[in-house]
Coordinates of C-alpha atoms and ligand atoms in Angstrom, one line a residue:
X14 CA -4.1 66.6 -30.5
X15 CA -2.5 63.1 -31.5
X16 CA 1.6 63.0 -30.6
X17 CA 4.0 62.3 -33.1
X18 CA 5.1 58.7 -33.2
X19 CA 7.7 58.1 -30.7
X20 CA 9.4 55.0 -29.0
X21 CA 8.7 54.2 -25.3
X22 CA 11.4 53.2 -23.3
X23 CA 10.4 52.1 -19.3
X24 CA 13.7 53.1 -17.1
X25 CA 12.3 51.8 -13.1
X26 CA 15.6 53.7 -11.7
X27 CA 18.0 56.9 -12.0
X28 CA 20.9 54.5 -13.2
X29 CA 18.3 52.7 -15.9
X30 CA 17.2 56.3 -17.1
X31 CA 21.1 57.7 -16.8
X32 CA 21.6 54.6 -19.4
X33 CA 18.5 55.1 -21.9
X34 CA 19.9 59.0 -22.0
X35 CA 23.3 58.1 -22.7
X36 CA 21.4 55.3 -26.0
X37 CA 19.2 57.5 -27.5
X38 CA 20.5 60.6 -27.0
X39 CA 19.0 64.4 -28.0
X40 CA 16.2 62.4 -29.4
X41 CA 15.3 61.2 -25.9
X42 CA 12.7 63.0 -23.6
X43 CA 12.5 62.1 -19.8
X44 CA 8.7 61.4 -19.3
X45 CA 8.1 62.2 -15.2
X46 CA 4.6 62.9 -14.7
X47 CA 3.6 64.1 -17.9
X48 CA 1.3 66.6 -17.0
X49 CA 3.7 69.4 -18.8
X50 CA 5.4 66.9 -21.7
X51 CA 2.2 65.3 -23.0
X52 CA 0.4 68.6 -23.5
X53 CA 3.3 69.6 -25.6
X54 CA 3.7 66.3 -27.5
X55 CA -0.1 66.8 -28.1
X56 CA 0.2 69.7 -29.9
X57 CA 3.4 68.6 -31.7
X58 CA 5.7 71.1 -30.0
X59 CA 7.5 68.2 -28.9
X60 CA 8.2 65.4 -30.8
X61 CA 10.7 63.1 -28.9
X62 CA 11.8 60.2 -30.9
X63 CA 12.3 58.0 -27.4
X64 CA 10.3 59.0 -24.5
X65 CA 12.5 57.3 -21.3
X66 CA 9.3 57.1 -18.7
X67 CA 11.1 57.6 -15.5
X68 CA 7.6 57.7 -13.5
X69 CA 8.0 54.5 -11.3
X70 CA 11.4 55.5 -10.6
X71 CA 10.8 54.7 -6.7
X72 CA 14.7 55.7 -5.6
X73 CA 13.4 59.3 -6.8
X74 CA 10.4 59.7 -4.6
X75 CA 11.8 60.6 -1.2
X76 CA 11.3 63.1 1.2
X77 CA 14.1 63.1 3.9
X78 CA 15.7 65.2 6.6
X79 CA 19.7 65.5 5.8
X80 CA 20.8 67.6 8.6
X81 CA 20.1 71.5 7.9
X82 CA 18.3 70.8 4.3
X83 CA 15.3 68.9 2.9
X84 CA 16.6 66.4 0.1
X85 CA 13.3 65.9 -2.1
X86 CA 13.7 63.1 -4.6
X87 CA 13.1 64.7 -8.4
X88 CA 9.9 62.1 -9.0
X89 CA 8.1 63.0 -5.0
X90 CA 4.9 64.3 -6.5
X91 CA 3.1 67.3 -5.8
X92 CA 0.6 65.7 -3.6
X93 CA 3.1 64.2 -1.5
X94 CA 4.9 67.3 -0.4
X95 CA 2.0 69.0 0.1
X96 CA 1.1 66.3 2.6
X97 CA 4.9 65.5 3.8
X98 CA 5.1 66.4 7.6
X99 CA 8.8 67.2 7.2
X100 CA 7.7 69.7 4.5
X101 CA 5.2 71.3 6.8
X102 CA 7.5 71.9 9.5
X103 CA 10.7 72.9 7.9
X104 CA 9.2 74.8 4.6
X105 CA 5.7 75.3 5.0
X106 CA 5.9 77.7 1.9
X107 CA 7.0 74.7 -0.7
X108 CA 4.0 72.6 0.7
X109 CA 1.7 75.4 0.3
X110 CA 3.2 76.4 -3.1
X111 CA 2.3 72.7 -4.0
X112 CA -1.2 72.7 -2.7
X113 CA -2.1 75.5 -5.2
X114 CA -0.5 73.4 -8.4
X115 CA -3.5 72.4 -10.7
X116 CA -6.0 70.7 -9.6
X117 CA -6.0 67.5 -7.3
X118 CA -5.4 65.0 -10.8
X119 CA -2.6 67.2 -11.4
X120 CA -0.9 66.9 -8.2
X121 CA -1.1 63.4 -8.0
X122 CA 0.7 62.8 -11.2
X123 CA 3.1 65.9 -11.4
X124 CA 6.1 65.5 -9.8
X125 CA 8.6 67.9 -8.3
X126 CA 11.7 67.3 -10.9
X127 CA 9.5 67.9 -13.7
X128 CA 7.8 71.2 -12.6
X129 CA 11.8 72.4 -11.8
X130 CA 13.0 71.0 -14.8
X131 CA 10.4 72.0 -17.4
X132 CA 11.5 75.4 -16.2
X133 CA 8.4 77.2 -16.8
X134 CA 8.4 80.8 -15.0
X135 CA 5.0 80.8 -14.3
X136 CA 5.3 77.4 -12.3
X137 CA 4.7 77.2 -7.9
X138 CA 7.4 75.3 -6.9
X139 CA 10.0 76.9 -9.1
X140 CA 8.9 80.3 -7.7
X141 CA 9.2 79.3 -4.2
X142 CA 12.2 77.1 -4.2
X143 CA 14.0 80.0 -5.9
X144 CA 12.9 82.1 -2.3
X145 CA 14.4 79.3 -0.4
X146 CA 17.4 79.3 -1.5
X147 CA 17.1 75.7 -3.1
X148 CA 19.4 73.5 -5.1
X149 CA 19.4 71.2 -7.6
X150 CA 21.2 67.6 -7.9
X151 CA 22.0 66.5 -11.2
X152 CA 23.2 63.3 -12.6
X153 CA 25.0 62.5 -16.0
X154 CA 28.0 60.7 -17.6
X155 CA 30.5 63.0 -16.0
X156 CA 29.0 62.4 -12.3
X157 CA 26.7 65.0 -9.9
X158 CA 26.8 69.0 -10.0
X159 CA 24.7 71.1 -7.9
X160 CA 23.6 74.2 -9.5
X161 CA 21.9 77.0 -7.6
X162 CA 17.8 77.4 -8.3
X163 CA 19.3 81.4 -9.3
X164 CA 21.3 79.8 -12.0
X165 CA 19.0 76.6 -13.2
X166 CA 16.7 78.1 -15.5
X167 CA 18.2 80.2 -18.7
X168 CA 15.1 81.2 -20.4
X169 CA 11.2 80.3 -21.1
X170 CA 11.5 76.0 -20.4
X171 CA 15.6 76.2 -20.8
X172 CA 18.1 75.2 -18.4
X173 CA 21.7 74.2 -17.8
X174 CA 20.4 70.3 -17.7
X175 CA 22.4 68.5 -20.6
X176 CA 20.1 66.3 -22.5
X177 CA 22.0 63.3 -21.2
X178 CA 21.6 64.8 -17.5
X179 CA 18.7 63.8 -14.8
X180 CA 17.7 65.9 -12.0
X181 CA 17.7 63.9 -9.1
X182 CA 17.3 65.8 -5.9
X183 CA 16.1 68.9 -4.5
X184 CA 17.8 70.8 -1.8
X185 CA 15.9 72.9 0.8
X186 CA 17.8 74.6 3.2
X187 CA 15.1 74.3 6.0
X188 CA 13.4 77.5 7.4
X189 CA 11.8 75.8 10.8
X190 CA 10.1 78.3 11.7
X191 CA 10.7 81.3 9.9
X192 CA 7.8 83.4 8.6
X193 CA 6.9 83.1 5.1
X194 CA 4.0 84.5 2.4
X195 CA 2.9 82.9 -0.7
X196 CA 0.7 85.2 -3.4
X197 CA -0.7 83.5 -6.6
X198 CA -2.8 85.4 -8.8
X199 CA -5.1 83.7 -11.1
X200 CA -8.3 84.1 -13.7
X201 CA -9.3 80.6 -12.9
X202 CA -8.8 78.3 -9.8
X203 CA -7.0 75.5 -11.4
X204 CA -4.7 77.8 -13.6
X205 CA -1.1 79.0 -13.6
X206 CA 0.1 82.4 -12.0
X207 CA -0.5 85.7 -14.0
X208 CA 1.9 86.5 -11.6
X209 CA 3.0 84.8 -8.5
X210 CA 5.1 86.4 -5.0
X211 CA 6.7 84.0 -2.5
X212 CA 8.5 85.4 0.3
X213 CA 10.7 83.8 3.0
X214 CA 12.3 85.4 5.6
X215 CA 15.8 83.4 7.1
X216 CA 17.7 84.5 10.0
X217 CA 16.9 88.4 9.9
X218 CA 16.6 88.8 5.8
X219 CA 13.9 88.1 3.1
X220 CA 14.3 86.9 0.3
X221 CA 11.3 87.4 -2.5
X222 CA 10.7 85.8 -5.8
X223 CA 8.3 86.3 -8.5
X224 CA 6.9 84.2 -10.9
X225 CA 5.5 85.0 -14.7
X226 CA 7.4 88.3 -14.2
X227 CA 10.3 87.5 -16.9
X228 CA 11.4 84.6 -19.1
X229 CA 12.7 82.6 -15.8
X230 CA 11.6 82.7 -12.4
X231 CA 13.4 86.1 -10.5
X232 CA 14.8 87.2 -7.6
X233 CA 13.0 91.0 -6.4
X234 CA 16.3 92.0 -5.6
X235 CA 15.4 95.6 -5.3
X236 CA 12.7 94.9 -3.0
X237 CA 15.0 92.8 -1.5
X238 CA 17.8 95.7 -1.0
X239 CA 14.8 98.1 0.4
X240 CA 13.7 95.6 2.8
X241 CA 17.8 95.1 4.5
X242 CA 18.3 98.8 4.2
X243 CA 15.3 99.5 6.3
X244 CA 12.4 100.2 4.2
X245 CA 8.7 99.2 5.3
X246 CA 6.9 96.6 3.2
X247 CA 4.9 99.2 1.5
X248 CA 7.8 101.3 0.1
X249 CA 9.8 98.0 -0.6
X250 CA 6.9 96.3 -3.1
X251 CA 7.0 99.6 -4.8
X252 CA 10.2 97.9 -5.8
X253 CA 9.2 94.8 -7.0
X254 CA 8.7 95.2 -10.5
X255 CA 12.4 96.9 -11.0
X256 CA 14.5 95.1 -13.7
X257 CA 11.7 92.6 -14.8
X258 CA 10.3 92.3 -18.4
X259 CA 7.3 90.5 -17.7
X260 CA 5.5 89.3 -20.9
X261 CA 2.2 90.5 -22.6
X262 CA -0.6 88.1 -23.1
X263 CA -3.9 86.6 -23.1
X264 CA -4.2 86.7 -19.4
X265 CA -2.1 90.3 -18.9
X266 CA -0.6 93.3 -19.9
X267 CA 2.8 93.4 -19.1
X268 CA 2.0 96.5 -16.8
X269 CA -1.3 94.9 -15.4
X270 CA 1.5 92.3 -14.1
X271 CA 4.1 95.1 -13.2
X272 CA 0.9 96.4 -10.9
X273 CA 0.6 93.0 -9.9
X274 CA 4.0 92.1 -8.8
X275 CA 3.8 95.0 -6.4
X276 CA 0.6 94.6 -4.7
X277 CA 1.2 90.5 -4.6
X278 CA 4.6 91.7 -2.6
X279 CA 3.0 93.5 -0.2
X280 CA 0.6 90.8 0.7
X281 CA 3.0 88.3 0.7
X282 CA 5.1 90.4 2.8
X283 CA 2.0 91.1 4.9
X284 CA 1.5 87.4 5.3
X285 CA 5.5 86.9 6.8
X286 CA 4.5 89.6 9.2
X287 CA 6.4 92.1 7.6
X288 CA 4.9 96.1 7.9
Ligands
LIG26 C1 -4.3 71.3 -16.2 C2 -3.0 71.6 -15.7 C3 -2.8 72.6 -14.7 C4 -1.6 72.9 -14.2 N1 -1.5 74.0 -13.3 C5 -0.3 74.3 -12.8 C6 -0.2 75.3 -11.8 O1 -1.2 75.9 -11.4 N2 1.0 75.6 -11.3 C7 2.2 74.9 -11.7 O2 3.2 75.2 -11.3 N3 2.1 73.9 -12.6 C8 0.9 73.6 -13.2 N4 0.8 72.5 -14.1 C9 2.0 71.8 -14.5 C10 2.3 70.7 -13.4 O3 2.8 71.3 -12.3 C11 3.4 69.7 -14.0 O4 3.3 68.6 -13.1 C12 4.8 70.1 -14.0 O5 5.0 71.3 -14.7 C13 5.7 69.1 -14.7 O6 5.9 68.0 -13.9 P1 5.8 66.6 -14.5 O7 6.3 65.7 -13.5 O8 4.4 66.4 -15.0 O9 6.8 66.6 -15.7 P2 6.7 66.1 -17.3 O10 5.6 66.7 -17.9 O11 6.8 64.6 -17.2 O12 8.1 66.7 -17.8 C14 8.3 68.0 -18.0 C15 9.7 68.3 -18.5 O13 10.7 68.0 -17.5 C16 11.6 67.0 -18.0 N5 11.8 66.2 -16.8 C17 10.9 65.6 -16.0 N6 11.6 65.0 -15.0 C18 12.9 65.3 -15.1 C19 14.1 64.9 -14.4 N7 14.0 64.2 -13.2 N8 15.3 65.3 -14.9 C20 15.4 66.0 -16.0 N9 14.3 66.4 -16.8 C21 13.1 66.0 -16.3 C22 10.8 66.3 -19.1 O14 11.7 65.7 -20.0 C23 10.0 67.4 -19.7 O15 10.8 68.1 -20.6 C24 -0.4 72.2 -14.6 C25 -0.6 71.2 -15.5 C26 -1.8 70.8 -16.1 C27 -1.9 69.7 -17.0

């Protein structure tokens, strides 16, 4: 449980991070709140040569109204949306997402960037930003892109990021007032979703995502079809498991989480007032 011996760089802003990625490189790891790197550099599954630690980057730790969408700084942590009135009111499901993350050590050190980034399909806020609608802001050599939460993740902790590339914002188109439902299934209190349903309705549709039901976080865009073409929230969950491959493990059996994506649907749906 002792890391491989790595370099420590200290980068206080985006630009000063932008600039240690650009030096060191694919041997370079961004260090946000740790709470997902330093397990894995525990166990040797990653063994960074430089780790850039971007945690008292203070010009990523925002929350702010930009017209019609959230912008969420990639280092706001966990505890702070959760507690982040403009959160509350325009996307109560991301702040309730966050208040289920870990435990109350974990919260205050994980950050938002690094949960999106570390791409983990079993993750809260990945799960419900993807039922928002969210984007991502990224910075690198050649500038900013925005990339989709649909398209971010390519597989178990992959992504489109470029090694040189920060995350720097998320997007939340906000949903003042729009019903919502949020369904995490655990062994344990403090752990990760077996499986995990967030739904959020927007201006007459739903959209629902699941998480731990594939390799990346998923739309149930069968479900989703149901729901628009007028089936109740029973028949639609039936629906939810369609075109996943959730994973066998420890926790589950991939059809103990097929079973699980469907009743967690209904709930959630439930929850967002939908019969
Ligand atoms: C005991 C425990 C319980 C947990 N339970 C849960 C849970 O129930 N639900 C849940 O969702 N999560 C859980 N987590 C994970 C937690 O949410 C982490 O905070 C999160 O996954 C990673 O965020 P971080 O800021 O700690 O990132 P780090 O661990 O610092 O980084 C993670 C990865 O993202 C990269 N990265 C970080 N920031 C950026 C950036 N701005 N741009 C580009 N790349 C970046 C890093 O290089 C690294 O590869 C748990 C963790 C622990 C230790």
């Amino acid at each position: 449980m002792i890391p491989a011996p790595f370099d420590y760089v200290r980068a206080d802003s985006a630009d000063a991070a932008l600039a240690a990625l650009r030096e060191h490189g694919d041997d370079a790891k961004l260090l946000a709140g740790g709470q997902s790197l330093l397990p894995l550099m525990k166990l040797r599954l990653a063994t960074p040569g430089v780790v850039v630690d971007v945690s008292r980057a203070a010009d990523l730790a925002y929350v702010r109204e930009d017209g019609d969408v959230l912008a969420i700084g990639a280092l706001t942590r966990h505890c702070d949306i959760v507690s982040a009135e403009v959160v509350t009111a325009h996307a109560p499901l991301l702040a309730h997402a966050a208040s289920g993350v870990g435990d109350r050590q974990v919260r205050h050190r994980g950050t938002i960037g690094g949960s999106v980034a570390h791409a983990d399909p079993s993750a809260d806020l990945p799960t419900a930003l993807l039922a928002l609608d969210a984007s991502y802001v990224v910075r690198g050599p050649a500038g900013e892109r925005t990339i989709t939460a649909t398209e971010f993740a390519t597989g178990f902790l992959e992504t489109v990021l470029a090694p040189d590339e920060l995350l720097i914002e998320i997007r939340v188109p906000k949903a003042t007032g729009e019903a919502w439902g949020y369904q995490k299934f655990t062994r344990r209190a403090i752990d990760w979703a077996t499986v995990a349903v967030a739904v959020q309705a927007r201006g007459g549709g739903t959209a629902i995502s699941l998480g731990n039901m594939g390799s990346t976080v998923l739309r149930a865009a069968s479900a989703e079809a149901a729901l628009a073409g007028g089936a109740s929230a029973a028949d639609a969950a039936q629906h939810a498991d369609d075109g996943t491959e959730p994973a066998a493990d420890v926790t589950a059996s991939a059809d103990y989480r097929r079973h699980l994506a469907r009743v967690l649907t209904k709930r959630a749906l439930a929850a967002a007032g939908r019969s």
